[in-house]
Structures are given as C-alpha cells and as structure tokens.
mmCIF file of C-alpha atoms in Angstrom:
data_model
loop_
_atom_site.group_PDB
_atom_site.id
_atom_site.type_symbol
_atom_site.label_atom_id
_atom_site.label_comp_id
_atom_site.label_asym_id
_atom_site.label_seq_id
_atom_site.Cartn_x
_atom_site.Cartn_y
_atom_site.Cartn_z
ATOM 1 C CA MET R 1 118.927 -100.587 35.901
ATOM 2 C CA ASN R 2 119.817 -98.025 37.652
ATOM 3 C CA TYR R 3 122.643 -95.627 37.634
ATOM 4 C CA PHE R 4 125.408 -97.553 40.024
ATOM 5 C CA GLU R 5 124.669 -101.216 38.122
ATOM 6 C CA ILE R 6 125.400 -99.095 34.684
ATOM 7 C CA PHE R 7 128.297 -97.469 35.391
ATOM 8 C CA ASN R 8 129.147 -101.205 37.079
ATOM 9 C CA LYS R 9 128.742 -103.094 33.607
ATOM 10 C CA VAL R 10 130.456 -100.709 32.310
ATOM 11 C CA LEU R 11 133.698 -101.088 34.582
ATOM 12 C CA LEU R 12 133.375 -104.612 34.002
ATOM 13 C CA GLU R 13 133.907 -103.814 30.269
ATOM 14 C CA LEU R 14 136.595 -101.793 31.231
ATOM 15 C CA ASN R 15 138.074 -104.610 32.552
ATOM 16 C CA TYR R 16 138.065 -102.981 35.897
ATOM 17 C CA ARG R 17 137.427 -103.815 39.365
ATOM 18 C CA ALA R 18 133.204 -103.239 40.313
ATOM 19 C CA VAL R 19 132.761 -101.357 43.373
ATOM 20 C CA GLN R 20 130.299 -102.048 46.129
ATOM 21 C CA THR R 21 128.628 -99.400 47.084
ATOM 22 C CA PHE R 22 128.336 -96.226 45.798
ATOM 23 C CA ASP R 23 129.898 -93.794 47.878
ATOM 24 C CA ALA R 24 132.879 -96.200 46.839
ATOM 25 C CA ILE R 25 132.918 -94.234 43.757
ATOM 26 C CA TYR R 26 135.789 -91.752 44.318
ATOM 27 C CA LYS R 27 138.403 -91.839 41.317
ATOM 28 C CA SER R 28 139.392 -89.693 38.702
ATOM 29 C CA GLU R 29 138.550 -92.357 36.281
ATOM 30 C CA HIS R 30 135.441 -93.706 37.933
ATOM 31 C CA LYS R 31 134.498 -89.849 38.402
ATOM 32 C CA LYS R 32 134.584 -89.927 34.368
ATOM 33 C CA ILE R 33 132.427 -93.082 33.445
ATOM 34 C CA LEU R 34 130.099 -91.276 35.385
ATOM 35 C CA ASP R 35 129.720 -87.933 32.853
ATOM 36 C CA ALA R 36 130.261 -90.545 30.700
ATOM 37 C CA ILE R 37 127.398 -92.544 31.025
ATOM 38 C CA ASN R 38 125.052 -88.970 31.577
ATOM 39 C CA ARG R 39 127.116 -87.773 28.198
ATOM 40 C CA VAL R 40 125.879 -90.489 26.400
ATOM 41 C CA ASN R 41 121.996 -90.672 27.801
ATOM 42 C CA ASN R 42 121.485 -86.704 27.149
ATOM 43 C CA GLU R 43 122.643 -86.966 23.322
ATOM 44 C CA VAL R 44 120.925 -89.617 22.252
ATOM 45 C CA LEU R 45 117.595 -88.701 24.101
ATOM 46 C CA ALA R 46 118.189 -85.643 22.366
ATOM 47 C CA SER R 47 118.863 -86.146 19.230
ATOM 48 C CA TYR R 48 116.144 -87.177 18.076
ATOM 49 C CA GLU R 49 111.653 -86.891 18.578
ATOM 50 C CA TRP R 50 111.367 -90.018 20.924
ATOM 51 C CA ASP R 51 107.580 -90.745 21.485
ATOM 52 C CA PHE R 52 108.218 -91.325 25.188
ATOM 53 C CA LEU R 53 109.630 -87.886 26.063
ATOM 54 C CA GLU R 54 106.096 -86.656 24.853
ATOM 55 C CA LYS R 55 103.829 -85.994 27.480
ATOM 56 C CA GLN R 56 101.005 -82.955 28.350
ATOM 57 C CA THR R 57 99.601 -80.472 30.785
ATOM 58 C CA LEU R 58 96.687 -78.068 31.139
ATOM 59 C CA LEU R 59 96.826 -74.289 31.172
ATOM 60 C CA ASP R 60 94.325 -72.590 32.874
ATOM 61 C CA VAL R 61 94.475 -68.918 30.776
ATOM 62 C CA LEU R 62 93.122 -66.761 32.813
ATOM 63 C CA GLU R 63 90.352 -63.407 31.572
ATOM 64 C CA GLY R 64 92.916 -60.495 30.516
ATOM 65 C CA GLN R 65 96.062 -61.957 30.746
ATOM 66 C CA ASN R 66 98.736 -63.919 28.744
ATOM 67 C CA THR R 67 101.716 -64.381 29.826
ATOM 68 C CA TYR R 68 102.814 -68.118 31.797
ATOM 69 C CA GLN R 69 105.465 -69.330 33.281
ATOM 70 C CA LEU R 70 105.845 -73.150 31.795
ATOM 71 C CA PRO R 71 105.463 -75.467 34.314
ATOM 72 C CA PHE R 72 108.317 -77.920 32.273
ATOM 73 C CA LYS R 73 111.870 -77.564 30.582
ATOM 74 C CA GLY R 74 111.040 -79.015 27.188
ATOM 75 C CA CYS R 75 110.445 -77.990 23.788
ATOM 76 C CA ILE R 76 106.365 -77.071 23.036
ATOM 77 C CA LYS R 77 104.937 -78.841 20.580
ATOM 78 C CA ALA R 78 101.552 -78.098 19.701
ATOM 79 C CA VAL R 79 99.172 -76.257 22.142
ATOM 80 C CA TYR R 80 95.395 -76.892 22.299
ATOM 81 C CA LYS R 81 92.351 -74.908 22.926
ATOM 82 C CA ASP R 82 89.311 -77.434 23.258
ATOM 83 C CA SER R 83 90.109 -79.015 20.229
ATOM 84 C CA GLU R 84 91.151 -76.039 18.001
ATOM 85 C CA ARG R 85 95.095 -76.156 17.867
ATOM 86 C CA VAL R 86 96.293 -73.173 18.644
ATOM 87 C CA LEU R 87 98.498 -71.211 16.198
ATOM 88 C CA TYR R 88 102.622 -70.175 16.926
ATOM 89 C CA THR R 89 103.743 -66.996 15.857
ATOM 90 C CA ALA R 90 107.258 -65.074 16.864
ATOM 91 C CA ASN R 91 106.142 -61.839 16.876
ATOM 92 C CA SER R 92 105.669 -62.545 20.798
ATOM 93 C CA GLU R 93 105.264 -58.075 20.922
ATOM 94 C CA ASP R 94 102.447 -58.052 19.063
ATOM 95 C CA LEU R 95 100.959 -60.595 21.368
ATOM 96 C CA LEU R 96 101.914 -59.137 24.511
ATOM 97 C CA SER R 97 100.149 -55.705 23.256
ATOM 98 C CA GLY R 98 97.179 -57.396 22.443
ATOM 99 C CA LYS R 99 97.920 -55.214 19.193
ATOM 100 C CA LEU R 100 97.445 -59.858 17.306
ATOM 101 C CA ARG R 101 94.909 -61.013 18.473
ATOM 102 C CA GLY R 102 93.609 -64.377 17.755
ATOM 103 C CA ASN R 103 94.092 -68.151 18.062
ATOM 104 C CA TYR R 104 97.796 -67.645 18.441
ATOM 105 C CA TYR R 105 100.673 -68.253 21.173
ATOM 106 C CA SER R 106 104.701 -67.168 21.433
ATOM 107 C CA THR R 107 107.281 -67.858 23.615
ATOM 108 C CA ALA R 108 109.834 -65.282 25.242
ATOM 109 C CA ARG R 109 111.988 -66.724 28.757
ATOM 110 C CA ASN R 110 110.742 -69.686 29.717
ATOM 111 C CA SER R 111 106.902 -68.305 29.084
ATOM 112 C CA ILE R 112 104.082 -69.005 27.002
ATOM 113 C CA ILE R 113 102.214 -66.069 25.694
ATOM 114 C CA VAL R 114 98.395 -65.635 24.458
ATOM 115 C CA SER R 115 95.936 -63.727 23.248
ATOM 116 C CA LYS R 116 94.470 -62.218 26.303
ATOM 117 C CA PRO R 117 90.836 -63.904 26.670
ATOM 118 C CA ILE R 118 87.976 -62.798 27.688
ATOM 119 C CA LYS R 119 86.461 -65.535 29.851
ATOM 120 C CA THR R 120 88.955 -67.931 31.326
ATOM 121 C CA GLU R 121 90.003 -70.811 28.879
ATOM 122 C CA VAL R 122 92.071 -74.154 29.334
ATOM 123 C CA TYR R 123 95.107 -74.771 27.015
ATOM 124 C CA ARG R 124 96.284 -77.969 26.106
ATOM 125 C CA ILE R 125 99.843 -78.444 26.049
ATOM 126 C CA ILE R 126 102.079 -81.046 23.889
ATOM 127 C CA TYR R 127 105.614 -80.786 24.956
ATOM 128 C CA GLU R 128 109.170 -82.639 24.952
ATOM 129 C CA GLY R 129 110.400 -83.355 27.933
ATOM 130 C CA ARG R 130 113.702 -82.585 28.894
ATOM 131 C CA ASN R 131 114.190 -84.209 32.141
ATOM 132 C CA PHE R 132 116.100 -87.145 30.419
ATOM 133 C CA ALA R 133 116.391 -89.317 33.960
ATOM 134 C CA MET R 134 114.310 -90.437 36.883
ATOM 135 C CA GLY R 135 114.396 -90.561 41.124
ATOM 136 C CA GLN R 136 113.541 -93.362 42.888
ATOM 137 C CA ASN R 137 110.585 -92.213 44.055
ATOM 138 C CA GLY R 138 109.819 -91.580 40.193
ATOM 139 C CA GLU R 139 110.347 -87.853 40.144
ATOM 140 C CA PHE R 140 112.178 -86.370 36.662
ATOM 141 C CA LYS R 141 115.389 -85.034 36.955
ATOM 142 C CA GLU R 142 117.364 -83.627 34.433
ATOM 143 C CA ARG R 143 120.242 -86.240 35.131
ATOM 144 C CA LEU R 144 121.487 -89.587 36.630
ATOM 145 C CA THR R 145 123.136 -87.585 40.143
ATOM 146 C CA ALA R 146 122.034 -90.604 42.751
ATOM 147 C CA LYS R 147 122.693 -94.467 42.626
ATOM 148 C CA ASP R 148 119.036 -95.336 41.805
ATOM 149 C CA ASP R 149 118.418 -92.819 39.469
ATOM 150 C CA SER R 150 117.425 -94.005 35.550
ATOM 151 C CA SER R 151 116.978 -92.534 32.207
ATOM 152 C CA VAL R 152 113.369 -92.532 30.542
ATOM 153 C CA LEU R 153 115.203 -94.220 27.507
ATOM 154 C CA PRO R 154 112.768 -97.848 28.155
ATOM 155 C CA MET R 155 114.476 -101.219 28.672
ATOM 156 C CA PRO R 156 115.859 -103.433 27.065
ATOM 157 C CA PHE R 157 117.339 -100.450 25.016
ATOM 158 C CA ALA R 158 118.363 -98.274 27.877
ATOM 159 C CA GLU R 159 121.171 -101.336 29.204
ATOM 160 C CA HIS R 160 122.834 -101.589 25.992
ATOM 161 C CA ILE R 161 122.897 -97.937 24.541
ATOM 162 C CA LEU R 162 124.275 -96.938 28.237
ATOM 163 C CA VAL R 163 126.905 -99.357 28.836
ATOM 164 C CA TYR R 164 128.559 -99.304 24.900
ATOM 165 C CA GLY R 165 127.935 -95.958 24.999
ATOM 166 C CA ALA R 166 129.575 -94.897 27.618
ATOM 167 C CA CYS R 167 132.571 -97.417 27.135
ATOM 168 C CA LEU R 168 133.136 -95.769 23.813
ATOM 169 C CA LYS R 169 133.861 -92.182 25.067
ATOM 170 C CA VAL R 170 135.778 -93.370 27.934
ATOM 171 C CA LYS R 171 138.314 -95.306 25.377
ATOM 172 C CA ALA R 172 137.855 -93.329 22.368
ATOM 173 C CA ASN R 173 140.557 -95.236 20.362
ATOM 174 C CA PRO R 174 138.889 -97.261 17.325
ATOM 175 C CA SER R 175 142.377 -98.998 17.582
ATOM 176 C CA TYR R 176 141.943 -99.988 21.199
ATOM 177 C CA PRO R 177 140.627 -103.499 21.571
ATOM 178 C CA LYS R 178 137.044 -103.685 22.180
ATOM 179 C CA PHE R 179 136.543 -100.460 20.794
ATOM 180 C CA GLY R 180 134.513 -102.755 17.365
ATOM 181 C CA PHE R 181 132.520 -104.529 19.133
ATOM 182 C CA TRP R 182 131.308 -102.196 21.657
ATOM 183 C CA ASN R 183 130.703 -99.925 18.863
ATOM 184 C CA THR R 184 128.098 -102.472 16.911
ATOM 185 C CA MET R 185 126.302 -102.977 20.084
ATOM 186 C CA TYR R 186 126.156 -99.288 20.657
ATOM 187 C CA ILE R 187 124.589 -98.811 16.679
ATOM 188 C CA GLN R 188 122.645 -102.088 17.297
ATOM 189 C CA ALA R 189 121.120 -100.811 20.969
ATOM 190 C CA LEU R 190 120.299 -96.837 19.251
ATOM 191 C CA ALA R 191 118.933 -99.259 15.579
ATOM 192 C CA ASN R 192 116.442 -100.805 17.675
ATOM 193 C CA LEU R 193 115.460 -98.664 20.208
ATOM 194 C CA LEU R 194 114.471 -96.219 16.256
ATOM 195 C CA GLN R 195 112.761 -99.254 15.144
ATOM 196 C CA LYS R 196 110.273 -98.694 17.856
ATOM 197 C CA SER R 197 109.217 -94.855 17.121
ATOM 198 C CA PRO R 198 107.294 -93.289 15.198
ATOM 199 C CA GLN R 199 108.743 -92.764 11.046
ATOM 200 C CA THR R 200 107.392 -89.300 10.593
ATOM 201 C CA LYS R 201 106.659 -85.871 12.690
ATOM 202 C CA GLU R 202 103.166 -86.902 10.909
ATOM 203 C CA CYS R 203 102.434 -89.473 13.903
ATOM 204 C CA GLU R 204 99.074 -89.291 15.801
ATOM 205 C CA PRO R 205 100.469 -87.606 18.882
ATOM 206 C CA PHE R 206 101.620 -90.417 21.843
ATOM 207 C CA ILE R 207 100.628 -88.932 25.440
ATOM 208 C CA ASN R 208 102.756 -90.458 27.750
ATOM 209 C CA LEU R 209 100.962 -88.609 31.640
ATOM 210 C CA ALA R 210 104.104 -89.999 33.592
#
C-alpha cells in the first residue's frame, strides 16, 4: 500500500473527504496527516531491531589503506573478514595511526576504519538500514515523499500501523470518540509484527539483499 493510499485511508478514518490526486493535497490539515504518517513510520522502524532492516554489503579493503566512507546509512551490527568476526574498538585514533593492530574496526564521521592490510582483503559488513521508505522503482529513501512511495514495514502490518498510528497523532486526545479504537488497532498491529521478529539479539542474522 503506497503513501497516497495510506493518506486516503487516514482521511476516511478521520471522517474527511478523500482526495482524487496527490497534487490535490495542499491544505494544512492534509500536510499534518502526511507528516504524521512519516513520523509513525520512522518511530516504529527506529525503535526495534527489525530483521527485515538487516542488510549486508561487501567492502574491498586495499593494501595500505584503512579508512573508507560507509556506502550506506545505518548502524553496523557486525563485521567479518572471511569467516572471522572483526572486533569493534572505540579507539579509532590508535587504529588510524597504526598503534593498534590486529583484527579490529572502528567508526568515525560516517567512515569505517580497519587495520591497514598488507594485501587487498574483503570485509563483509552486516548493518541495520536507516532508509525507511521505498520509491516505486525499488530505490530506498529516508522518508515517504511521493505518491507511490511505500514504507519498508511489511504488509499487512504496515497498513494498520501507519493508518491508526497517524490517526492517534493527528487527534492526540484520548477523549476523542474513536481514539480508543485506533489505539487498540495500532497496538495489536504492532504486537503482531513483533511476534514475527527475532526474540533475541543472538538469533542468526536474516540477510535481506533487496
């Protein structure tokens, strides 16, 4: 379900008239709803270690070079060189200077720092992505902005989480007649999604290469 469809479902829940085109969204209340959908999407996706956000990339580490710009937006969960796990250290300065050598990596200013290799090596980085939306051509985006954008939350959970969550934010008043219903539906949808996710950080990684 895309951004525009979610938006119109929120309108109907709020007893507003649906709009026919995305270009017709110009009212301040409409803008508030669009913002609420994004806020719910970002908050839910940033609040848990969802398996479907876990991805991996390969990094060619060249001889004598130890600092590389990270090719993604996200949080590193693990780094491997061949089958051996590379240990994290917060001591990036010693790693940069060569005082600290061995199987270590560190991060600084959206870069990854490793020990200078004596030959080209391949590192495998497992990370949790921070692009929470997807365009109609499959490109990942930070936010929902266009009509055909969709959340990376899996269906059918995404629809209820985004629709009822946005309603709760737009009408942030527990005394509103439908507030209790929206809250119940939102909590249930989130609980159902959580049930499908790993119960421990020690679970084997699920690698999504999409």
